[in-house]
Tab-separated table of C-alpha atoms in Angstrom:
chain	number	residue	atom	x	y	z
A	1	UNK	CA	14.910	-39.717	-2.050
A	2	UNK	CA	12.509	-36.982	-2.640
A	3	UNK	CA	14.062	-34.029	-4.089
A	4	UNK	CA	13.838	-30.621	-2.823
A	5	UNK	CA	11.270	-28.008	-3.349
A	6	UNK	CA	11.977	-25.397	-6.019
A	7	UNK	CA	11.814	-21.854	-4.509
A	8	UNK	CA	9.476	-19.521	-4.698
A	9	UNK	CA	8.732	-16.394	-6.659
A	10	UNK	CA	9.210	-12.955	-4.487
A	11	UNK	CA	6.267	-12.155	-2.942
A	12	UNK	CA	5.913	-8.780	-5.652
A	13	UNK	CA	7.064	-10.909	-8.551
A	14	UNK	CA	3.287	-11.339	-9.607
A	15	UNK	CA	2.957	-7.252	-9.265
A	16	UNK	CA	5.932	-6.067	-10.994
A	17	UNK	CA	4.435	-8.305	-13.793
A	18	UNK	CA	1.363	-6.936	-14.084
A	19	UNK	CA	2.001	-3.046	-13.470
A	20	UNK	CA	2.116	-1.906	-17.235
A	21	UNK	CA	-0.376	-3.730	-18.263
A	22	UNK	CA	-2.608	-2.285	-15.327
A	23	UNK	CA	-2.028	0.975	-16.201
A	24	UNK	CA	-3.174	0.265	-19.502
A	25	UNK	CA	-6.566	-1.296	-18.993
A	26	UNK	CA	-9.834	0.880	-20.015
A	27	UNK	CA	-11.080	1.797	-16.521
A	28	UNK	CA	-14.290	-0.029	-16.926
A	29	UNK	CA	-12.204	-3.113	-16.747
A	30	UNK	CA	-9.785	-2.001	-13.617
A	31	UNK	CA	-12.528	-3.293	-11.268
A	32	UNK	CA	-13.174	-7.322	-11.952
A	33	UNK	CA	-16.150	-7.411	-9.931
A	34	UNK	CA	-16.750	-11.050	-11.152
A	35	UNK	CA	-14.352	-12.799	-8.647
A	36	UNK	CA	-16.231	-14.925	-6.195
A	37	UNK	CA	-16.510	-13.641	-2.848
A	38	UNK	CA	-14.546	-16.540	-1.396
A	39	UNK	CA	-11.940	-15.904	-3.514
A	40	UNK	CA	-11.351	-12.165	-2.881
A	41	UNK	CA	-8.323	-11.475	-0.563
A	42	UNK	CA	-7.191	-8.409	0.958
A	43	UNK	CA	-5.005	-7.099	3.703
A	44	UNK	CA	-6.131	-5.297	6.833
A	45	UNK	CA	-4.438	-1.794	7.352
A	46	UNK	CA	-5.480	-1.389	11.227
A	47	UNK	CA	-4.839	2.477	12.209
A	48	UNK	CA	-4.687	3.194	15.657
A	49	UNK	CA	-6.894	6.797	16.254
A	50	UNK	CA	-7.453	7.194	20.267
A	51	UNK	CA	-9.735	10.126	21.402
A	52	UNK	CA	-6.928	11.661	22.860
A	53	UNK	CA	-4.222	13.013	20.900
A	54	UNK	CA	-4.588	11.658	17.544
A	55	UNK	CA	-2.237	11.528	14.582
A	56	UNK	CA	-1.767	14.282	12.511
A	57	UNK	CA	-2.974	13.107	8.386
A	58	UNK	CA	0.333	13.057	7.194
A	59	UNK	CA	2.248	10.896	9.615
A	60	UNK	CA	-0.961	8.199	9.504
A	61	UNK	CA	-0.664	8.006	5.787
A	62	UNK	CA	3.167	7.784	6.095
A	63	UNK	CA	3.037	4.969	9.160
A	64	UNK	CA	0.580	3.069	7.027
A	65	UNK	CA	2.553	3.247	3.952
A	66	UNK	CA	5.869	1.848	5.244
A	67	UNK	CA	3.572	-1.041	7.390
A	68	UNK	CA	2.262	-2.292	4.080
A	69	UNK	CA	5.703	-2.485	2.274
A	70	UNK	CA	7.209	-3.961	5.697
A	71	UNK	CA	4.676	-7.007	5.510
A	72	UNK	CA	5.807	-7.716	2.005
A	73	UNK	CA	9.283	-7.493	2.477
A	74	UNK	CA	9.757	-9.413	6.154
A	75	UNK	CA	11.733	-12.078	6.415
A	76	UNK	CA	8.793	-14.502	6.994
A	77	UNK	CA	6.934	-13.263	3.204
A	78	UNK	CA	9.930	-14.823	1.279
A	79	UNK	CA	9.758	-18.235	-0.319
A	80	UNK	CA	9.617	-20.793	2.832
A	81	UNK	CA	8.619	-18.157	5.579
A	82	UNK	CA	5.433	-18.596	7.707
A	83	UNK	CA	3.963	-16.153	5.788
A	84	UNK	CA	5.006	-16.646	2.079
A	85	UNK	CA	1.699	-18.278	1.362
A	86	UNK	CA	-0.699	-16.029	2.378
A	87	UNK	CA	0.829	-13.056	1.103
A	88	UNK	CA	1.941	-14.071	-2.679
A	89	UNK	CA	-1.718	-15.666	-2.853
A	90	UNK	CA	-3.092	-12.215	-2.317
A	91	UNK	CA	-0.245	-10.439	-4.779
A	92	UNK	CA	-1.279	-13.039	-7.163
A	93	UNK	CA	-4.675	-11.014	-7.680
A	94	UNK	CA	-5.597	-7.387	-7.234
A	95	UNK	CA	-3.881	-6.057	-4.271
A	96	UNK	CA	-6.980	-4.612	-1.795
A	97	UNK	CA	-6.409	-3.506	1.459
A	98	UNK	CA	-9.166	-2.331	4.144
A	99	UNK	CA	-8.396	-0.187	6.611
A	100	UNK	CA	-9.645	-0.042	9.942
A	101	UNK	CA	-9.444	2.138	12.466
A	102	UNK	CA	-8.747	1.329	16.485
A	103	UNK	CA	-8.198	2.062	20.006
A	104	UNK	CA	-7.757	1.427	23.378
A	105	UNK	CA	-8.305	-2.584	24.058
A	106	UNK	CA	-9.074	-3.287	20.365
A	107	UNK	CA	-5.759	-1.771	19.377
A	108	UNK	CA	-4.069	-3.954	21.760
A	109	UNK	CA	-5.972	-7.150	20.572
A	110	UNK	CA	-4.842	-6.272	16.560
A	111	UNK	CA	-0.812	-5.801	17.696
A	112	UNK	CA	-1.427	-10.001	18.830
A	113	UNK	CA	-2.181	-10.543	14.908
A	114	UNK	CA	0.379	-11.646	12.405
A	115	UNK	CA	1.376	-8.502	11.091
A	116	UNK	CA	3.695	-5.181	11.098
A	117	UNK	CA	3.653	-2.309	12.792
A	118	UNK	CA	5.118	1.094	11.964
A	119	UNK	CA	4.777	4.556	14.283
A	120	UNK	CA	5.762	8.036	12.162
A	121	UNK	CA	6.036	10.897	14.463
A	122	UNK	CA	3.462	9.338	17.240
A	123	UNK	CA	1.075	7.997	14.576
A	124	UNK	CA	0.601	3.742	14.468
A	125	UNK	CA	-0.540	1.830	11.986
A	126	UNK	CA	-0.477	-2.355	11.920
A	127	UNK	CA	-0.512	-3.701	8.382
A	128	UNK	CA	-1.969	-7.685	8.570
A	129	UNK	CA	-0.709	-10.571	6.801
A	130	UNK	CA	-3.690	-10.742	4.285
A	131	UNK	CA	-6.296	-13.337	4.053
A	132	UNK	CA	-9.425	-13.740	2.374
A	133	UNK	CA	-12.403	-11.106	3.221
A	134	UNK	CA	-14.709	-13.894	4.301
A	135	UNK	CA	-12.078	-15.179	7.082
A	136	UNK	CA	-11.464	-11.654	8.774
A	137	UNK	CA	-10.114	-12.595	12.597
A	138	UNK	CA	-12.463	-11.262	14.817
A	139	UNK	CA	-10.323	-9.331	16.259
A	140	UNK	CA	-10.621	-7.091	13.235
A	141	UNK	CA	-13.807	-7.793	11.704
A	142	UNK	CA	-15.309	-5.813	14.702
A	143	UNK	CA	-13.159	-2.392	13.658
A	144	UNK	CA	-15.479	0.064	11.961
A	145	UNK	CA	-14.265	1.390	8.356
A	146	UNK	CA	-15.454	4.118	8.686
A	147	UNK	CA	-15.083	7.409	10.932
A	148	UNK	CA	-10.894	7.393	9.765
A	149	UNK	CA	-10.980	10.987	8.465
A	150	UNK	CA	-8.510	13.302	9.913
A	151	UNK	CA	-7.573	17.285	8.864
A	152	UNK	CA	-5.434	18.091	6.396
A	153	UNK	CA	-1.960	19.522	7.844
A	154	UNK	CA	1.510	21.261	6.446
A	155	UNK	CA	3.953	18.755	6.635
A	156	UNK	CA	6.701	20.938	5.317
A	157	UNK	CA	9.418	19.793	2.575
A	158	UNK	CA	9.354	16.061	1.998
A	159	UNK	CA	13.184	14.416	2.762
A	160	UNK	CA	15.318	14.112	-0.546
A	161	UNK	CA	16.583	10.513	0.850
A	162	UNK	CA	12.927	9.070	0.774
A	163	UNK	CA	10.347	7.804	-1.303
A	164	UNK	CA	7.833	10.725	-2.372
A	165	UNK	CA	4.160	9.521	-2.575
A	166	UNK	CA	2.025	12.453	-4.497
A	167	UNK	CA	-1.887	12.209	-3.787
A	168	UNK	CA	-4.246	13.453	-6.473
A	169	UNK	CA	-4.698	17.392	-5.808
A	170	UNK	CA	-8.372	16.609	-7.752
A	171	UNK	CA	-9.536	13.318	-5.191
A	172	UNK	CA	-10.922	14.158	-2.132
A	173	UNK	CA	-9.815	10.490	-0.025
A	174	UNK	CA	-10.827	9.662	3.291
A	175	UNK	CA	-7.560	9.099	5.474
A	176	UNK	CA	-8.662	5.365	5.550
A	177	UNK	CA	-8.884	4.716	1.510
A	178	UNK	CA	-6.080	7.174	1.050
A	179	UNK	CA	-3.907	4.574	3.650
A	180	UNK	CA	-4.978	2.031	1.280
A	181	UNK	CA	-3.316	3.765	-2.045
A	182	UNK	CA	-0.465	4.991	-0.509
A	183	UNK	CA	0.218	0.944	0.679
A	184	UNK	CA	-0.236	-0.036	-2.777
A	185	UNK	CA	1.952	2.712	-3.957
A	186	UNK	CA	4.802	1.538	-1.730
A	187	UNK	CA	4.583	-2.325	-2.838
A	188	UNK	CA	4.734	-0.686	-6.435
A	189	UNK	CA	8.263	0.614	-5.773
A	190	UNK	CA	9.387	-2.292	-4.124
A	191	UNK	CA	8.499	-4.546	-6.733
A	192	UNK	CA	10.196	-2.375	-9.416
A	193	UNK	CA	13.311	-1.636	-7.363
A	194	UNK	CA	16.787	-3.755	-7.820
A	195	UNK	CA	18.605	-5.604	-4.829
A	196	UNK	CA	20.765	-2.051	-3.839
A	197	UNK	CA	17.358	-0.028	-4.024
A	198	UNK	CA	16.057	-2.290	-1.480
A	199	UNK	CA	19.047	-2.402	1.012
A	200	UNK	CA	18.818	1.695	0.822
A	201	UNK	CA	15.023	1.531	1.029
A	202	UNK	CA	15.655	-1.092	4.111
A	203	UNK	CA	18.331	1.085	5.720
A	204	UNK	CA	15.943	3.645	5.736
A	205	UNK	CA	12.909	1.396	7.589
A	206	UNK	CA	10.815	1.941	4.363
A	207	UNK	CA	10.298	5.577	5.185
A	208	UNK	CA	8.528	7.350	3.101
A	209	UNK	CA	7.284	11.250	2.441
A	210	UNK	CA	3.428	11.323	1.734
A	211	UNK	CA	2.297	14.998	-0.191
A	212	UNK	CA	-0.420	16.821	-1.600
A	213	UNK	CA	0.702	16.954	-5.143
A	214	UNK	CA	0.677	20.607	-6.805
A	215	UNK	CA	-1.109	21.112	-10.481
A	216	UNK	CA	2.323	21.048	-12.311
A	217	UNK	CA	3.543	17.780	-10.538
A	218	UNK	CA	0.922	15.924	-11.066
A	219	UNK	CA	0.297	16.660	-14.523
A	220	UNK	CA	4.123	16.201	-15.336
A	221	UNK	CA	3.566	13.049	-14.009
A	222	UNK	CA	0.507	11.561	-15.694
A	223	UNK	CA	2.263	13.082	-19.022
A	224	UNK	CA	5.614	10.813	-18.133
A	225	UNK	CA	3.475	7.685	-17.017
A	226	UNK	CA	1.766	7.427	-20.915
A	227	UNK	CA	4.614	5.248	-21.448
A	228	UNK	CA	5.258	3.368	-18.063
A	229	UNK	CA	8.842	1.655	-19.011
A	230	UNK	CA	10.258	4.650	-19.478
A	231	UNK	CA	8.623	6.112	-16.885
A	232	UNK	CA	9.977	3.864	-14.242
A	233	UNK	CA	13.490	3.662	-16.068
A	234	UNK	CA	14.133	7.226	-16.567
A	235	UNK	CA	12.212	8.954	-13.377
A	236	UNK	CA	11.842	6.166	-10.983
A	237	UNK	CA	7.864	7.306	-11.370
A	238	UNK	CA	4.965	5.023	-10.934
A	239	UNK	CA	1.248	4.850	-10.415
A	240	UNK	CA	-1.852	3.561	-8.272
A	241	UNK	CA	-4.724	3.429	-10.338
A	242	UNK	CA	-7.854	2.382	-8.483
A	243	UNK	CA	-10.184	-0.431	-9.317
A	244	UNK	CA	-12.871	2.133	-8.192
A	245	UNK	CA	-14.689	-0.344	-5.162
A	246	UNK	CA	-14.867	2.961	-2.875
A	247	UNK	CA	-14.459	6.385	-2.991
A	248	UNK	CA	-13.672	7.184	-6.148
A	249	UNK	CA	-14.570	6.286	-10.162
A	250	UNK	CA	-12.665	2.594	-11.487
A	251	UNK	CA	-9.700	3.585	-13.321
A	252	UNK	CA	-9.028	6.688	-10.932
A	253	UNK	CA	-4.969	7.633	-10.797
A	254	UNK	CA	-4.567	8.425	-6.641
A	255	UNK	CA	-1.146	8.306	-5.967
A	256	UNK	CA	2.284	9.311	-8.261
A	257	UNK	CA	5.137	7.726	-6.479
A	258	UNK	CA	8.862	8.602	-7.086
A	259	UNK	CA	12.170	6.838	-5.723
A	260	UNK	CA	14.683	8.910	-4.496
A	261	UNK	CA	17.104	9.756	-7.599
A	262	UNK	CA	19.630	8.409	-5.318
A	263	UNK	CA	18.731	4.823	-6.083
């Protein structure tokens, strides 16, 4: 009799693992742009921006950071789910996302794909199981990257009961690369938080407040995250630092995230 399969890891085991010693590489060395092409996976971020009526920034950013999270922590990403594969293959290496943007008919065809989708205040985003860059569905390798910019807006105080995601104040991001750091910055919290951090984060449907960081937050916070452990431990802080691919310089800090002091 053949016995059973050994479980798997969580899906965010292989990030929690790696975080500190992410932050600490010299940012020439954040972006390993040896990996083979075939080799590189990533996960779409589709976001849905009609003619008509589109999203305001904040809510897009928001939608696209609870999608990403939502992927990683569905039933079907945990050890013997339809999706456990694919996604702790791609959490296993550097965690890229592309976004996309959509409408109309395309839109529709992307909500068929495996996949989450979230909708903050009339903005909709659809984070994909990922898969390697070469094997894009077609469905999404015909989505432009680019043309995802949207105005800044005032999204007023940021709920207490939430995560807080802090961009740079000094980056100037597109609203498709800043969808991308604000995903990785939720999966960051997730894979740090304990069992009753998730079932809040869960009650909550991963919501999650996405700001403009001020010049005194975000320099308290890069002071605090010099020592990561303690960082996370005693603030519930953590950071996305950028392999530098687009937009900005390798080694680039985008996002300061925070969990509610609640948890």
């Amino acid at each position: 009799m053949t016995a059973p399969e050994e479980p798997g890891e969580p899906v965010l085991a292989p990030v929690a693992a790696r975080y500190a010693w992410w932050l600490g590489l010299p940012a020439e060395r954040t972006a390993d742009r040896d990996v083979p092409p075939e080799r590189v996976w990533a996960m779409p971020v589709v976001l849905r921006l009609e003619r008509a009526n589109p999203p305001s920034r904040t809510a897009l950013l928001e939608a696209a950071a609870s999608a990403a999270v939502a992927v990683c922590l569905d039933e079907r990403a945990q050890p013997g789910g339809a999706w456990y594969e694919p996604v702790h293959t791609w959490t296993s290496g550097h965690i890229r996302k592309v976004a996309r943007r959509a409408r109309g008919a395309h839109w529709e065809a992307v909500r068929e794909l495996p996949g989450v989708t979230t909708e903050v205040a009339g903005a909709e985003v659809r984070a994909l199981v990922p898969c390697p860059v070469g094997e894009l569905p077609r469905e999404v390798a015909r989505l432009q990257i680019s043309g995802s910019d949207l105005p800044a807006d005032e999204p007023g105080a940021a709920p207490a009961e939430w995560p807080l995601l802090l961009l740079n104040p000094d980056v100037a991001l597109s609203a498709g690369k800043a969808a991308a750091q604000v995903g990785h910055a939720t999966m960051l919290l997730a894979a740090l938080l304990d069992p009753a951090g998730l079932a809040a984060w869960a009650a909550h449907d991963y919501r999650c407040a996405v700001r403009v960081a001020d010049r005194r937050q975000w320099e308290e916070g890069l002071a605090a995250l010099a020592q990561p452990h303690r960082a996370w431990g005693e603030h519930g802080l953590v950071a996305v630092r950028d392999a530098g691919f687009t937009e900005v310089d390798p080694g680039t800090v985008t996002v300061l995230a925070r969990r509610p002091s609640s948890w």
